[in-house]
PDB file of C-alpha atoms in Angstrom:
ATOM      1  CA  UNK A 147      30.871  -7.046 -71.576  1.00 46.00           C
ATOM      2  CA  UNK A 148      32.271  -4.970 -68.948  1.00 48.00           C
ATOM      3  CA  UNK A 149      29.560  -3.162 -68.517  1.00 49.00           C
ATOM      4  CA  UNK A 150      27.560  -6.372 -68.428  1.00 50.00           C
ATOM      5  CA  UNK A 151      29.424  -7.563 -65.074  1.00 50.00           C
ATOM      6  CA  UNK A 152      29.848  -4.247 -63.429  1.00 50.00           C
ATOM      7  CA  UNK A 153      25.990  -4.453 -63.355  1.00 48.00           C
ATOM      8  CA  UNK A 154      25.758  -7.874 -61.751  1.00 48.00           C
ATOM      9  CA  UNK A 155      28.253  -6.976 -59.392  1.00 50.00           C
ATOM     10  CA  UNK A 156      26.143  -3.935 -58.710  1.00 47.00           C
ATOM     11  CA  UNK A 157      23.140  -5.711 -58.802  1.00 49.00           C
ATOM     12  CA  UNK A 158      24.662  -8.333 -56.239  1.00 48.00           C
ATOM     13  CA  UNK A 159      26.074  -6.157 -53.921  1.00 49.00           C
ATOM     14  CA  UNK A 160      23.271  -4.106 -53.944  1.00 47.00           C
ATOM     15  CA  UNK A 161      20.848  -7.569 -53.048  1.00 49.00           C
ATOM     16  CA  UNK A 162      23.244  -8.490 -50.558  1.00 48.00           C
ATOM     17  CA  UNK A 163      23.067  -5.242 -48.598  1.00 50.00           C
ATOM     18  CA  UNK A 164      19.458  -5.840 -48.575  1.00 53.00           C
ATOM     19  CA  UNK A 165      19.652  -9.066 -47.036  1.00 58.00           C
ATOM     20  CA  UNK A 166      21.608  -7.586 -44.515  1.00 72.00           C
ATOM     21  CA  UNK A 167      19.060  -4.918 -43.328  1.00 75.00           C
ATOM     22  CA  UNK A 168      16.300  -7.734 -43.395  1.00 76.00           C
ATOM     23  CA  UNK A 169      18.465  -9.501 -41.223  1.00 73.00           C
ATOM     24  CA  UNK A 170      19.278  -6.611 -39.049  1.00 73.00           C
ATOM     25  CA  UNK A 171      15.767  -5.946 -38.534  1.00 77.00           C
ATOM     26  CA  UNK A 172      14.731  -9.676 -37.241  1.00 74.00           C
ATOM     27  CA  UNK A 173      17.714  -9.415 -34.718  1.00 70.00           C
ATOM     28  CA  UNK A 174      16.142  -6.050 -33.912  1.00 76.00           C
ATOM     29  CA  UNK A 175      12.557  -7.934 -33.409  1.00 77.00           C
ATOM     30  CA  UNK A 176      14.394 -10.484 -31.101  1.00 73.00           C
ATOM     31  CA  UNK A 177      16.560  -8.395 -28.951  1.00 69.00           C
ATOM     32  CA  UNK A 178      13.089  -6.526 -28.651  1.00 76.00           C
ATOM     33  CA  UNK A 179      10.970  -9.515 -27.549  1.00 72.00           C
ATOM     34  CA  UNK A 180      14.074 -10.714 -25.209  1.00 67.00           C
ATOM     35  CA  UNK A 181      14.094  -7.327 -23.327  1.00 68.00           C
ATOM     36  CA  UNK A 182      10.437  -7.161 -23.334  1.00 72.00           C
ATOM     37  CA  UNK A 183      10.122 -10.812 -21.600  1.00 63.00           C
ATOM     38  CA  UNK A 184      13.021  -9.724 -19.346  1.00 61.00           C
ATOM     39  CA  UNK A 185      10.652  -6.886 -18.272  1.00 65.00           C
ATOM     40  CA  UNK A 186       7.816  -8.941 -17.668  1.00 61.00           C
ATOM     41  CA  UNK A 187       9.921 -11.427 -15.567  1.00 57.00           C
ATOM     42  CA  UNK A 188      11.196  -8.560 -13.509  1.00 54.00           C
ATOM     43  CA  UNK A 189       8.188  -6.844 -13.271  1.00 59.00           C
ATOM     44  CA  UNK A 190       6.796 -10.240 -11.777  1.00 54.00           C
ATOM     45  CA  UNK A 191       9.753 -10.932  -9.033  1.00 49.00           C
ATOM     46  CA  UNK A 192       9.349  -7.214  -8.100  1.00 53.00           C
ATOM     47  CA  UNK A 193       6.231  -7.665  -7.546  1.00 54.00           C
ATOM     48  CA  UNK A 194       6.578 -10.894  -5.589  1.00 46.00           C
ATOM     49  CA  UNK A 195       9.658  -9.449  -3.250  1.00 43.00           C
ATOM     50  CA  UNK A 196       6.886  -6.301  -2.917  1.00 48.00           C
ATOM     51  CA  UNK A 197       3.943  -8.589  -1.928  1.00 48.00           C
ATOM     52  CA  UNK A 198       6.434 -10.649   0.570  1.00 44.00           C
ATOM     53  CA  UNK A 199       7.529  -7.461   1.469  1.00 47.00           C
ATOM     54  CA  UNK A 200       4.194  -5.895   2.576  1.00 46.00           C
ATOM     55  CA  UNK A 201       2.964  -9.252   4.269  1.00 42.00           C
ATOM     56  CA  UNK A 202       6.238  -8.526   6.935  1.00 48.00           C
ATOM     57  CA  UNK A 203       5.630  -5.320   6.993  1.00 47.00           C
ATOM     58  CA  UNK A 204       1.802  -5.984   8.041  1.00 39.00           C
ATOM     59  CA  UNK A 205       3.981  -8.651  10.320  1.00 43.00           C
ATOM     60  CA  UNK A 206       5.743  -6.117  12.129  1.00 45.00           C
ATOM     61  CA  UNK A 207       2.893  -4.154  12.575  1.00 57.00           C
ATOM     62  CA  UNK A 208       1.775  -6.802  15.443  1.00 73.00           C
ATOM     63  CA  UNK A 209       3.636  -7.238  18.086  1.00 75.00           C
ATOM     64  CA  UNK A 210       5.397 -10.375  19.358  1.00 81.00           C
ATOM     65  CA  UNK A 211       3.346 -11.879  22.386  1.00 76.00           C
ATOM     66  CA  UNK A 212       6.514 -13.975  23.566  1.00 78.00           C
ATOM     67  CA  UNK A 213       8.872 -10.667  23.499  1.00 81.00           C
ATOM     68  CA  UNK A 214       5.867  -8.579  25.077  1.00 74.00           C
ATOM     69  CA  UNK A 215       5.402 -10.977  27.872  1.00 73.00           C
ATOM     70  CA  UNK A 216       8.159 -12.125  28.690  1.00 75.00           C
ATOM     71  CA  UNK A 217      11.178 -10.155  27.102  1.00 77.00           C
ATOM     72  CA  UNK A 218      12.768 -12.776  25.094  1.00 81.00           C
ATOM     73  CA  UNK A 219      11.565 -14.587  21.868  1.00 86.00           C
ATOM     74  CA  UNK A 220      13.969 -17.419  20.713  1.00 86.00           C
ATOM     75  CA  UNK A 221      13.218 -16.277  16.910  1.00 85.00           C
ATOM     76  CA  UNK A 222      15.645 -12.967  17.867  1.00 85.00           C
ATOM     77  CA  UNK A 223      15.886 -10.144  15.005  1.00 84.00           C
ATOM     78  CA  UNK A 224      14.707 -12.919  12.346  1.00 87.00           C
ATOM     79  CA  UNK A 225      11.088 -12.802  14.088  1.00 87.00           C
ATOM     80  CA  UNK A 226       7.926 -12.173  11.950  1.00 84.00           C
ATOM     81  CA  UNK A 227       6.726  -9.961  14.099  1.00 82.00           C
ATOM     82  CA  UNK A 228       7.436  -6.810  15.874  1.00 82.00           C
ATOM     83  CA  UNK A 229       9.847  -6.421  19.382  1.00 82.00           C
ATOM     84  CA  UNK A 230       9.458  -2.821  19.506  1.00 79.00           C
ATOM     85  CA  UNK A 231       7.765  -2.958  22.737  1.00 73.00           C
ATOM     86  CA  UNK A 232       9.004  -2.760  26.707  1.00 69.00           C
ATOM     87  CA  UNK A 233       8.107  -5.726  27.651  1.00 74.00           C
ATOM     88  CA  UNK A 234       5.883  -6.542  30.911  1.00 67.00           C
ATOM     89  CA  UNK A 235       8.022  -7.921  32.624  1.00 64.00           C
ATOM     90  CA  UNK A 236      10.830  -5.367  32.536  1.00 68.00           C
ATOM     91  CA  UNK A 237      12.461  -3.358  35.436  1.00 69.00           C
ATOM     92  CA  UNK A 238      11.500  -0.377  33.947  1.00 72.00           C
ATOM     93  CA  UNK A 239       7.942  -1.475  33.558  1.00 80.00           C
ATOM     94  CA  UNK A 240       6.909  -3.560  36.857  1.00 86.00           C
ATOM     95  CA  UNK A 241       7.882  -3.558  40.240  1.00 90.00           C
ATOM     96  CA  UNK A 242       8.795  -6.165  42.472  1.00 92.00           C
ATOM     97  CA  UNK A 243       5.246  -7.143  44.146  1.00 90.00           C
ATOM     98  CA  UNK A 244       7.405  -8.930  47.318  1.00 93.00           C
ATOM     99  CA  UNK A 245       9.095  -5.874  47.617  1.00 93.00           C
ATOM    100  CA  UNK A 246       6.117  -3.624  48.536  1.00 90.00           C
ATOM    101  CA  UNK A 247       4.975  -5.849  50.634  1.00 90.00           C
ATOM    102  CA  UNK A 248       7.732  -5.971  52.813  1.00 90.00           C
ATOM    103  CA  UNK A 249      11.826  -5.625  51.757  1.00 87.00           C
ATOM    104  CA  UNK A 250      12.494  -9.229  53.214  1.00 89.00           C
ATOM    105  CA  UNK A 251      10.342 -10.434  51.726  1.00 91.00           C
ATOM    106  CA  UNK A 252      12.097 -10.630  48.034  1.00 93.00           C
ATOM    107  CA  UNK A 253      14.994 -13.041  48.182  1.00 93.00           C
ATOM    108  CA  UNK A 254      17.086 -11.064  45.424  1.00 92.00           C
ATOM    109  CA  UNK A 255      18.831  -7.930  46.193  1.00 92.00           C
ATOM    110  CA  UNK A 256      17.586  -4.866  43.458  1.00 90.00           C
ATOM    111  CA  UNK A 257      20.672  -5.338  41.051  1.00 88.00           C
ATOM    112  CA  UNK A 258      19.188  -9.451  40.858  1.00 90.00           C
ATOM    113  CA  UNK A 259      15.983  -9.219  41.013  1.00 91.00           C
ATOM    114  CA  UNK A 260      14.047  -8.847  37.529  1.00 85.00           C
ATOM    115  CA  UNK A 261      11.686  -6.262  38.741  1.00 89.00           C
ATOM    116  CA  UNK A 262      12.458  -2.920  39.942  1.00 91.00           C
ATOM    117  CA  UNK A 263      12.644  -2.230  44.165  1.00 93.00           C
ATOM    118  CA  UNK A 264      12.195   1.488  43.205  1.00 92.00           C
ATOM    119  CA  UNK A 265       8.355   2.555  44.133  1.00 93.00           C
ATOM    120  CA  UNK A 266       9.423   6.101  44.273  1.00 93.00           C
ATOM    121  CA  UNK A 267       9.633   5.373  40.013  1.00 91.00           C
ATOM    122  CA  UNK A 268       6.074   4.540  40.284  1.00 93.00           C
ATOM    123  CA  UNK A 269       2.947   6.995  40.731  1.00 95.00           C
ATOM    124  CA  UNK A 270       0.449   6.510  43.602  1.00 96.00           C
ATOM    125  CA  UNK A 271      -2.563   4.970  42.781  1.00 96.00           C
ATOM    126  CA  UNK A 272      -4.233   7.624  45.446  1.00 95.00           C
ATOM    127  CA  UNK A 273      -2.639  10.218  44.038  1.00 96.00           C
ATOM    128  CA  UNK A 274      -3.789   9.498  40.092  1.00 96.00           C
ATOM    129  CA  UNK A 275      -7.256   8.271  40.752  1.00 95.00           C
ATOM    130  CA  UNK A 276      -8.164  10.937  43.924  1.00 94.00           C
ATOM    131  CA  UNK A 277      -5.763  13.578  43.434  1.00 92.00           C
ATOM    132  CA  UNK A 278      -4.176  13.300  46.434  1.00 92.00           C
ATOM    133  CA  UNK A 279      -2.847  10.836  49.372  1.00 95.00           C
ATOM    134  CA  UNK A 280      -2.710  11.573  52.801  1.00 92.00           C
ATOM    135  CA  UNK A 281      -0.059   8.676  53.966  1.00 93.00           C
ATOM    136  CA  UNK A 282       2.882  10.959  54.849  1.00 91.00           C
ATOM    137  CA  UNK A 283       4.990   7.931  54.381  1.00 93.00           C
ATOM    138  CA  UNK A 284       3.827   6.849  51.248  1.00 95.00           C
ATOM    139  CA  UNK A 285       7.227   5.471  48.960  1.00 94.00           C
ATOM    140  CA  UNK A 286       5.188   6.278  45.908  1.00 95.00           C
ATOM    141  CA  UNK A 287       5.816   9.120  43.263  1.00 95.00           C
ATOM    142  CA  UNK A 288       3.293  11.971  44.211  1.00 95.00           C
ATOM    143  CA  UNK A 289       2.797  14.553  41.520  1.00 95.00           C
ATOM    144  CA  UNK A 290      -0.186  17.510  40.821  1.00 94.00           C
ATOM    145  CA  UNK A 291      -2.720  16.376  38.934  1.00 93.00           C
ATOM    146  CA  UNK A 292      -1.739  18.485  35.986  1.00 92.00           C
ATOM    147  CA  UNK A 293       1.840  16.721  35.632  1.00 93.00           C
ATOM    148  CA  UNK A 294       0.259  13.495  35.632  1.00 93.00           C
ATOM    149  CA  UNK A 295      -1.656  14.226  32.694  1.00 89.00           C
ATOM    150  CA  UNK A 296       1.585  15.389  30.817  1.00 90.00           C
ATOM    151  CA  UNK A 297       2.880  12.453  31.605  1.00 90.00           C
ATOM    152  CA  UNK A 298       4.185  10.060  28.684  1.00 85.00           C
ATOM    153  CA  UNK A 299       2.685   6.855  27.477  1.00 82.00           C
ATOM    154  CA  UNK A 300       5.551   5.028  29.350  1.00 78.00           C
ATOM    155  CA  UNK A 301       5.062   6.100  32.687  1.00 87.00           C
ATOM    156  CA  UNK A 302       0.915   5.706  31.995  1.00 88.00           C
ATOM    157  CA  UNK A 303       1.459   2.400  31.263  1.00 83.00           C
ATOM    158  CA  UNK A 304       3.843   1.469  34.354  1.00 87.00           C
ATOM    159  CA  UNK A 305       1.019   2.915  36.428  1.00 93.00           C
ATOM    160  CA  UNK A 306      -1.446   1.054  34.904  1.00 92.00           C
ATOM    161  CA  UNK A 307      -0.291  -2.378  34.732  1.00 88.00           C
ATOM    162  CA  UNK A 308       1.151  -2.258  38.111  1.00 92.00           C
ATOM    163  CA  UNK A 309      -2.017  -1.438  39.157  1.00 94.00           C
ATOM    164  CA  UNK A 310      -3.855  -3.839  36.377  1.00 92.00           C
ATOM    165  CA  UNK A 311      -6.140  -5.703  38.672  1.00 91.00           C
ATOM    166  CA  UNK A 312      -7.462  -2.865  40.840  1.00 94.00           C
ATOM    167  CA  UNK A 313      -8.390  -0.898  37.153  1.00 94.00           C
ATOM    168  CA  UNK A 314      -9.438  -4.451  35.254  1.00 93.00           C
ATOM    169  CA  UNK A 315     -12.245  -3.723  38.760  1.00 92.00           C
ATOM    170  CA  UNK A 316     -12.750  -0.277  38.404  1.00 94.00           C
ATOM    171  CA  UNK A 317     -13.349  -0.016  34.427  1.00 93.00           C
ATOM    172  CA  UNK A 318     -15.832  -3.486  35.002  1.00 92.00           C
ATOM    173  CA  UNK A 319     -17.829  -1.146  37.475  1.00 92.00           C
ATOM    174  CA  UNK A 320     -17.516   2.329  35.608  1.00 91.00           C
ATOM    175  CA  UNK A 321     -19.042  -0.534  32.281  1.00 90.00           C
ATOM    176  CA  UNK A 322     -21.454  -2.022  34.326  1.00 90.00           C
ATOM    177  CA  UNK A 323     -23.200   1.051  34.958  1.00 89.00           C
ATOM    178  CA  UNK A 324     -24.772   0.644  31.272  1.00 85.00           C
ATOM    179  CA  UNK A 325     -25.355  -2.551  31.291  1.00 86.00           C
ATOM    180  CA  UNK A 326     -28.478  -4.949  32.362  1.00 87.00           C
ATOM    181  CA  UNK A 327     -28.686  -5.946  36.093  1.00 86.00           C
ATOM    182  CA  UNK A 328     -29.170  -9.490  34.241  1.00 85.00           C
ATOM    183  CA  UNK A 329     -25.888  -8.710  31.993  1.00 85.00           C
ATOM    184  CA  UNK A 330     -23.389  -7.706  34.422  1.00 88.00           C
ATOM    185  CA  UNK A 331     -19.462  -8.180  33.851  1.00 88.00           C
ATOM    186  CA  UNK A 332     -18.489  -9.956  37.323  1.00 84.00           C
ATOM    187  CA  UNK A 333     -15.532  -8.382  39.052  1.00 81.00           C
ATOM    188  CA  UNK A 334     -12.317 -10.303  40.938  1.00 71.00           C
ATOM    189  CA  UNK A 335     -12.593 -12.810  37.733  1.00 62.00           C
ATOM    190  CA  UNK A 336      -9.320 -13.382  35.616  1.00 65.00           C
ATOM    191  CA  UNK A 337     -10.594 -15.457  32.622  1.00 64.00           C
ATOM    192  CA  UNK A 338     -10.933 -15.540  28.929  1.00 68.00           C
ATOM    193  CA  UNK A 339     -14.662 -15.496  29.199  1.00 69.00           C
ATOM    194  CA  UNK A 340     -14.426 -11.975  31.420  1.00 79.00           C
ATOM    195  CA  UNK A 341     -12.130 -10.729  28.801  1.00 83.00           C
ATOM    196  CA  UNK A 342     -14.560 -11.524  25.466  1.00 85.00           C
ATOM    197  CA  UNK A 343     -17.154  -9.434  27.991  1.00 86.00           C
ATOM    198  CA  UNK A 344     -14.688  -6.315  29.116  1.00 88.00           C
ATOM    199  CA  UNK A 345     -13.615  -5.734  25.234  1.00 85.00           C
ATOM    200  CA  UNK A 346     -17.257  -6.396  23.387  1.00 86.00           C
ATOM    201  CA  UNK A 347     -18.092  -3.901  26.289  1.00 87.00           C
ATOM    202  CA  UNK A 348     -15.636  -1.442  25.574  1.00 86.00           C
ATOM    203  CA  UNK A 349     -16.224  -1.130  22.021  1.00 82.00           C
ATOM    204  CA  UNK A 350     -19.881  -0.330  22.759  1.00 82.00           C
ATOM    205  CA  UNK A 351     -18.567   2.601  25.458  1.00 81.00           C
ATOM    206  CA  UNK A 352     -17.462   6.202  24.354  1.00 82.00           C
ATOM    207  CA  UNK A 353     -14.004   6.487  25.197  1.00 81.00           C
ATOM    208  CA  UNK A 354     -14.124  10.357  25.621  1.00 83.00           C
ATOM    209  CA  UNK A 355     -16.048   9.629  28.755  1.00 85.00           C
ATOM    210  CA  UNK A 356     -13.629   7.501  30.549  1.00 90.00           C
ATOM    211  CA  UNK A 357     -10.630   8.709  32.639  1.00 92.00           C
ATOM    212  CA  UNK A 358      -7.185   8.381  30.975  1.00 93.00           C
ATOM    213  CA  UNK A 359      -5.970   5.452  32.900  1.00 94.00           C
ATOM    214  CA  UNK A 360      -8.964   3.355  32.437  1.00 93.00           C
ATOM    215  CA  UNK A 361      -8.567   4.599  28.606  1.00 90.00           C
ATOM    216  CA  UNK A 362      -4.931   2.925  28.514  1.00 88.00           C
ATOM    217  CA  UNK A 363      -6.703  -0.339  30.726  1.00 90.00           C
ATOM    218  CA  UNK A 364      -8.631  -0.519  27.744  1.00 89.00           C
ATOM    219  CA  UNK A 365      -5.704  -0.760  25.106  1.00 85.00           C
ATOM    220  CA  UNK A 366      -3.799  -3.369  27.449  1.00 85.00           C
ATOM    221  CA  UNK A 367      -6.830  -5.335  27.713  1.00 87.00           C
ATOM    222  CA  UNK A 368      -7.737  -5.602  24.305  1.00 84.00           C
ATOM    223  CA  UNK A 369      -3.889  -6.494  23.680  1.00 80.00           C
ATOM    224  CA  UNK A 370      -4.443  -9.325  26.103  1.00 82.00           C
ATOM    225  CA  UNK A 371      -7.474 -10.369  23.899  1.00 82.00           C
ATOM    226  CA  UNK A 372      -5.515 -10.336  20.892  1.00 76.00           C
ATOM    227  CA  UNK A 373      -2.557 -12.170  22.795  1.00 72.00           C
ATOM    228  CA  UNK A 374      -5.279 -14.607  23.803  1.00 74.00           C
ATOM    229  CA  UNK A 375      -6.753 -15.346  20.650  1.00 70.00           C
ATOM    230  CA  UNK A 376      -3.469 -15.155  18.518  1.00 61.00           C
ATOM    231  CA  UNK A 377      -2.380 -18.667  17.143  1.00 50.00           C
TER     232      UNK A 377
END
């Protein structure tokens, strides 16, 4: 008799256990299958936070045309796109065009006025495009030839778009030269239409052969077209 229940306890002790490990086993399938969907769903918002990520990063890439214009952009750090420009209109950048042509005839003293009253910051346009200039009395920064070329991208620029109309001429001629007497670029223009020409031109014209600061009218320009046509 004793023997009898000893077994069936045995026998149902030993069934239980078994349920136990089946049971252990689903709850190891589930736990599974929960961690594996919590994978996929992270996997997913990684990806998304990665994708938004790239599409600013592409943003930043291009720069703001309010902040390059005009130095201010009422979006502030939480703009799309990128400030990490001077902008044109800084002292640093332009100078004061009343000032140069006569001291008077700027109605803000140099600490007011948003442009700089400094020309001796600025290289001569004689200087970079001949090599030399003979006015003695010149207020312009004069330096050799080979200095100039060391120059940084900063001070290329300042010379450049301070002198943006005369080399928007010069580059239109120096194109021209290539180009149909029928298909001229005309000269003195300041539109959209001249613009489309002077950058479809460029991209047909070997860099190599142009001069450095027509090379950096180039890269404004073709900012301008892209400021032009951005929406």
């Amino acid at each position: 008799m004793m023997s009898g229940v000893k077994k069936k306890d045995f026998q149902g002790k030993k069934k239980g256990r078994k349920r136990s490990a089946e049971a252990k086993e689903r709850h190891r399938k589930r736990y599974q299958e929960i961690l594996e969907r919590r994978s996929k769903i992270s996997k997913q918002v990684q990806d998304s936070i990665e994708n938004k990520s790239g599409i600013a990063r592409l943003q930043k890439k291009l720069i703001c045309k309010y902040f390059y214009r005009t130095g201010s952009c009422i979006h502030g750090q939480d703009c799309n796109f990128s400030h990490e420009c001077i902008p044109l209109n800084s002292k640093n950048i332009k100078l004061c065009q009343f000032f140069i042509k006569s001291p008077s005839e700027c109605k803000y003293s140099a600490e007011e006025c948003r442009y700089s009253h400094e020309p001796k910051l600025f290289l001569c346009r004689l200087n970079v495009i001949n090599g030399s200039c003979e006015n003695r009395s010149c207020p312009f920064n004069h330096l050799p030839m080979n200095e100039i070329e060391k120059c940084d991208e900063t001070e290329k620029l300042k010379f450049c778009y301070n002198n943006k109309h005369f080399l928007t001429n010069l580059l239109i001629n120096k194109l021209n030269q290539t180009r149909d007497p029928d298909d001229q670029i005309p000269t003195g223009a300041n539109g959209k239409h001249q613009l489309d020409q002077i950058v479809a031109a460029v991209q047909k014209t070997s860099r190599d052969s142009l001069p450095w600061y027509l090379n950096f009218m180039t890269v404004i320009l073709e900012r301008d077209f892209e400021m032009a046509n951005c929406t």
